Coordinates of C-alpha atoms in Angstrom, one line a residue:
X216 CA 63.3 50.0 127.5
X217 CA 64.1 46.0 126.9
X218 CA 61.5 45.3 129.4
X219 CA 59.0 46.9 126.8
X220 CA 60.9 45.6 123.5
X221 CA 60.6 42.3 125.0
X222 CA 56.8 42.2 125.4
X223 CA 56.1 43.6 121.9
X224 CA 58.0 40.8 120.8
X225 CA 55.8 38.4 122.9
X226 CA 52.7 40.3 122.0
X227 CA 53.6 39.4 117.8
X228 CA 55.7 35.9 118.6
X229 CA 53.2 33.9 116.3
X230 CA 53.4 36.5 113.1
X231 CA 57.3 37.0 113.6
X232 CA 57.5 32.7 113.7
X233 CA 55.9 32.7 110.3
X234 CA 58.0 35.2 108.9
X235 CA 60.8 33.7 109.8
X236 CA 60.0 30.1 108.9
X237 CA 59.5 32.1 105.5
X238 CA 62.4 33.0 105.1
X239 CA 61.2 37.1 105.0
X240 CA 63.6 39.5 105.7
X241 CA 64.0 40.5 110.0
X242 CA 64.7 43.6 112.2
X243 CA 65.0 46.1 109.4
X244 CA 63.8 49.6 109.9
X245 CA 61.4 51.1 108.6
X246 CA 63.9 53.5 106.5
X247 CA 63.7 50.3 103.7
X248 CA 66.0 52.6 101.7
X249 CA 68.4 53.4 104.1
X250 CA 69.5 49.6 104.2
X251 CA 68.9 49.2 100.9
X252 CA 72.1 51.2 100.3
X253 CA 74.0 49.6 102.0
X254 CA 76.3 46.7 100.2
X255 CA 75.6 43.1 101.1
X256 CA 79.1 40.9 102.7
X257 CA 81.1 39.8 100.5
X258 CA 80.3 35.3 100.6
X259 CA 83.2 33.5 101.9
X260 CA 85.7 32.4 98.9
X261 CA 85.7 29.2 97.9
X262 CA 88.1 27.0 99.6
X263 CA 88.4 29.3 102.3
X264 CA 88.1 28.5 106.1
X265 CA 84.7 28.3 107.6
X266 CA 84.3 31.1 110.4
X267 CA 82.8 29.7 114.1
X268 CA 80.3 32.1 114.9
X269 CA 78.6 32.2 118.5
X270 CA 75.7 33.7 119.1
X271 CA 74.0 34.6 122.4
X272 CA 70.3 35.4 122.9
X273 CA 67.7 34.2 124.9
X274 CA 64.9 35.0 123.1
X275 CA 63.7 31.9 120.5
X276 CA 63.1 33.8 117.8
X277 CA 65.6 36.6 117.5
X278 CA 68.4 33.6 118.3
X279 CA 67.1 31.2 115.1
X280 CA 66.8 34.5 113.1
X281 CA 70.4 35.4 113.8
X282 CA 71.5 31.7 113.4
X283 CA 70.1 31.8 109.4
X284 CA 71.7 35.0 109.1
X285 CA 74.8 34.0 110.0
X286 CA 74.7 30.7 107.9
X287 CA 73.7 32.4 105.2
X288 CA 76.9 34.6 105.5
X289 CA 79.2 31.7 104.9
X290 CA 79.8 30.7 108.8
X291 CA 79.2 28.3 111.2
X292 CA 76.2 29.6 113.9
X293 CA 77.0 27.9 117.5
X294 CA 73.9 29.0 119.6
X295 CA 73.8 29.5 123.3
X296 CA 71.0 30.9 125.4
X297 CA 73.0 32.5 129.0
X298 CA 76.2 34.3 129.7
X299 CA 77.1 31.1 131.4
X300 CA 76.7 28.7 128.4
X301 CA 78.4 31.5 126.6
X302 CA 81.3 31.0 128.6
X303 CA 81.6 27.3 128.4
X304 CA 81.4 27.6 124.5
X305 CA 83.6 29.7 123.5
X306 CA 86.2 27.7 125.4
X307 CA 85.5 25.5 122.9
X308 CA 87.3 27.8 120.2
X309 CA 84.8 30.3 117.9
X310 CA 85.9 33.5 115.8
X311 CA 83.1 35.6 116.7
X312 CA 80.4 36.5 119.1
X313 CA 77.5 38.1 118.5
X314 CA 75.4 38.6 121.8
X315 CA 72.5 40.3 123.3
X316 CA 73.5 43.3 125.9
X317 CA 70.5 42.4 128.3
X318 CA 70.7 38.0 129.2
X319 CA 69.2 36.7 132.1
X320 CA 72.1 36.0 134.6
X321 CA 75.1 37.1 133.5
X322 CA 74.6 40.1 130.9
X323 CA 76.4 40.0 127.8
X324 CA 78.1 43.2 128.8
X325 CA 79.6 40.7 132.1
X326 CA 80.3 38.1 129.4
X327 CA 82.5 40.5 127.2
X328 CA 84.5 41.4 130.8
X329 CA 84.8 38.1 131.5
X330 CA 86.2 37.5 128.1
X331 CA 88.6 39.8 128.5
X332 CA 89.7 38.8 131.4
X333 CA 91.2 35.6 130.3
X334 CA 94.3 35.5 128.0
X335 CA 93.0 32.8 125.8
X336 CA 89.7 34.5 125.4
X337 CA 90.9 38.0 124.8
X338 CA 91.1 39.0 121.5
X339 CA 87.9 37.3 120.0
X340 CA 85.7 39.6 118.5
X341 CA 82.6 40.6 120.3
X342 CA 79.6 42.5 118.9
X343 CA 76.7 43.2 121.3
X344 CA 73.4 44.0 120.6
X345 CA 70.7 46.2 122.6
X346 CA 67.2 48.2 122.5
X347 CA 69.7 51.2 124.2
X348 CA 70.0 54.5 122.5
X349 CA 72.7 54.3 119.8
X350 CA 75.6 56.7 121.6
X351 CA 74.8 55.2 125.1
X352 CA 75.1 51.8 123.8
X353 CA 77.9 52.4 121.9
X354 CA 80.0 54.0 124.9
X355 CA 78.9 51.2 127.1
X356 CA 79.5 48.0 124.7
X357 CA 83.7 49.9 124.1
X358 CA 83.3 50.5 128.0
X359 CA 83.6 46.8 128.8
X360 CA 85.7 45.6 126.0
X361 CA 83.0 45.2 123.2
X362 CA 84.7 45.4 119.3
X363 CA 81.2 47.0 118.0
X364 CA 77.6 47.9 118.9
X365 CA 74.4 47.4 116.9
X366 CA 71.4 49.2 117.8
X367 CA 67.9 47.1 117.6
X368 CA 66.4 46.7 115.4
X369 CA 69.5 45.3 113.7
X370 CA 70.3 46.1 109.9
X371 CA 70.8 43.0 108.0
X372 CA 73.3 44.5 105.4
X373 CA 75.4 46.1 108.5
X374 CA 75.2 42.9 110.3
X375 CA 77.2 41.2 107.5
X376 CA 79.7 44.3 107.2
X377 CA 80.5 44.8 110.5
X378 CA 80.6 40.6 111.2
X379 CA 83.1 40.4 107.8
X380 CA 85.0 43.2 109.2
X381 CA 85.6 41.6 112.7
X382 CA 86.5 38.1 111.2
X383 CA 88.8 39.6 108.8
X384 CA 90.3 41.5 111.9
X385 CA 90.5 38.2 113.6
X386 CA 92.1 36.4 110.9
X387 CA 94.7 39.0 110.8
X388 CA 95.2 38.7 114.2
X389 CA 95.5 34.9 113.8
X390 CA 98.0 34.6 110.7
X391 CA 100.1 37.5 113.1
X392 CA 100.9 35.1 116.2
X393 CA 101.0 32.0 114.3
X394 CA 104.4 34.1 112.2
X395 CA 105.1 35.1 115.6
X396 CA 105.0 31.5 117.1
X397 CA 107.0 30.3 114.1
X398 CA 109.5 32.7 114.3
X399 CA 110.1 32.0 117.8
X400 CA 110.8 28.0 117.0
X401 CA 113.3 29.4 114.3
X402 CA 115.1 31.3 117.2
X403 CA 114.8 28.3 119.9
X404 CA 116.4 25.7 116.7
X405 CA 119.1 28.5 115.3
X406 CA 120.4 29.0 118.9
X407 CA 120.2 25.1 119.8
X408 CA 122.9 25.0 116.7
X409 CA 124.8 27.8 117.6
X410 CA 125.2 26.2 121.9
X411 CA 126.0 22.9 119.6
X412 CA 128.8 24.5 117.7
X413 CA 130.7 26.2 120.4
X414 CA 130.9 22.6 122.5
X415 CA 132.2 20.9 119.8
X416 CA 134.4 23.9 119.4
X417 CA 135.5 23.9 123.5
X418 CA 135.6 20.0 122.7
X419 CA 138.4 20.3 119.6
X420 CA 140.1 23.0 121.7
X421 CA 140.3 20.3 124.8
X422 CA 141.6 17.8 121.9
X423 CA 143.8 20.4 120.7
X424 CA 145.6 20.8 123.9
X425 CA 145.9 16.7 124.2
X426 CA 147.6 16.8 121.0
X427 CA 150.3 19.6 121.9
X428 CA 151.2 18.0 125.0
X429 CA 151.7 14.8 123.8
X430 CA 154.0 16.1 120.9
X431 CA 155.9 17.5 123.2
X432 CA 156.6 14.8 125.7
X433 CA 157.5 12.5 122.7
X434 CA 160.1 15.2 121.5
X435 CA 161.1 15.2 125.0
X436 CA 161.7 11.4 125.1
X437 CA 163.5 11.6 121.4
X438 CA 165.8 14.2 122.7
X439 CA 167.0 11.9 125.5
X440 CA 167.7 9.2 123.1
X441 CA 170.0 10.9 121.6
X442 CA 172.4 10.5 124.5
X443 CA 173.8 6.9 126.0
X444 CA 173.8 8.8 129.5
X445 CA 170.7 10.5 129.4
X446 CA 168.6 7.6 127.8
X447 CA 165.5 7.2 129.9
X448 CA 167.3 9.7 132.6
X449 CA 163.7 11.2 132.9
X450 CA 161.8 8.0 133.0
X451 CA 164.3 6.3 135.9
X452 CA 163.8 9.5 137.9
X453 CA 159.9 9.4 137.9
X454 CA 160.2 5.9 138.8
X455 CA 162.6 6.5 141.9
X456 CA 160.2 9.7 143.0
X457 CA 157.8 6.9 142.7
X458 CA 159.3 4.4 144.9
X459 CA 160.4 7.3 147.7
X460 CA 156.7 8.3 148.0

């Protein structure tokens, strides 16, 4: 159970703090060859962006263990020690987050469903980590919105696989609605033009009009003037409907 994971770690805290000051390698199983096989992540390329990774656990050690793993992958570690600093940080903007299933407080399977509950907060990645067995945690991290499940003691090659994975996912995601955001600006400007064109088009129509109307009252006039008795016949009469009103 975590109840009993947790005190073994207790019971060897000193010999796992010098390990880990050494550098040594962390949570592998006891199948050495089984990881072995497995292909470490790929470093990020040079020049590329530097990926915000959050990382939940309220145990000391296993949180500065999973910080220098994640730094060594490339990324940035952002620690937090609760669901409810969880929360507050990834507000704050991060690409990943790796968290521990059992938290005091809110659990980190409450902080995936909160997560997902919020639109802004949605589609970020979330890998959670337990002691459960590997199928019940599995069906219980995708249960409440989790992208993956690692099963402790956690794998240091699949760590970086399944983390480069998810950020590549992410980044997909990312470049996706920023096109998407873009192309809705295009659409906004190309139909500003087009409700710009057709007023200056109702506006030259109006003109237009103007123009034909005063051609024909000047033909009007000319054709008068070509009589002595029917000079300004049309003019006089406006100006006596004029005076009678």
């Amino acid at each position: 159970s975590e109840m009993c994971i947790r005190d073994r770690t207790a019971a060897v805290r000193p010999q796992i703090e010098t390990l880990a000051a050494a550098g040594a390698p962390w949570m592998l199983h006891s199948d050495q060859a089984e990881s072995a096989r497995l292909p470490a992540a790929a470093p990020p390329q040079p020049g590329g962006r530097r990926h915000r990774v959050l990382i939940v656990e309220d145990e000391v050690i296993n949180r500065r263990i999973l910080e220098r793993e994640v730094r060594d992958m490339g990324h940035e570690a952002v620690a937090a020690e609760s669901g409810e600093e969880a929360m507050r940080l990834v507000s704050g903007g991060v690409d990943l987050v790796l968290t521990d299933a059992m938290l005091p407080g809110m659990s980190g399977f409450d902080l995936v469903r909160a997560m997902r509950a919020e639109a802004g907060l949605s589609n970020i990645p979330v890998i959670l980590v337990s002691g459960m067995p590997l199928a019940e945690g599995r069906a219980a991290a995708l249960s409440c919105g989790a992208d993956d499940f690692l099963q402790k003691p956690v794998e240091r090659g699949l760590l970086g696989l399944r983390t480069a994975a998810l950020l590549r996912v992410k980044g997909s995601f990312d470049r996706a609605r920023f096109c998407q955001a873009g192309l809705e600006d295009a659409v906004w400007e190309r139909t500003e033009e087009l409700r710009r064109a057709v007023d200056n088009l109702t506006e030259l129509r109006e003109c237009s009009l103007l123009a034909q109307q005063e051609a024909i009252l000047c033909l009007s006039a000319a054709a008068e003037f070509k009589d002595e008795q029917t000079a300004r016949h049309t003019e006089r009469i406006g100006e006596y409907c004029g005076l009678l009103a």
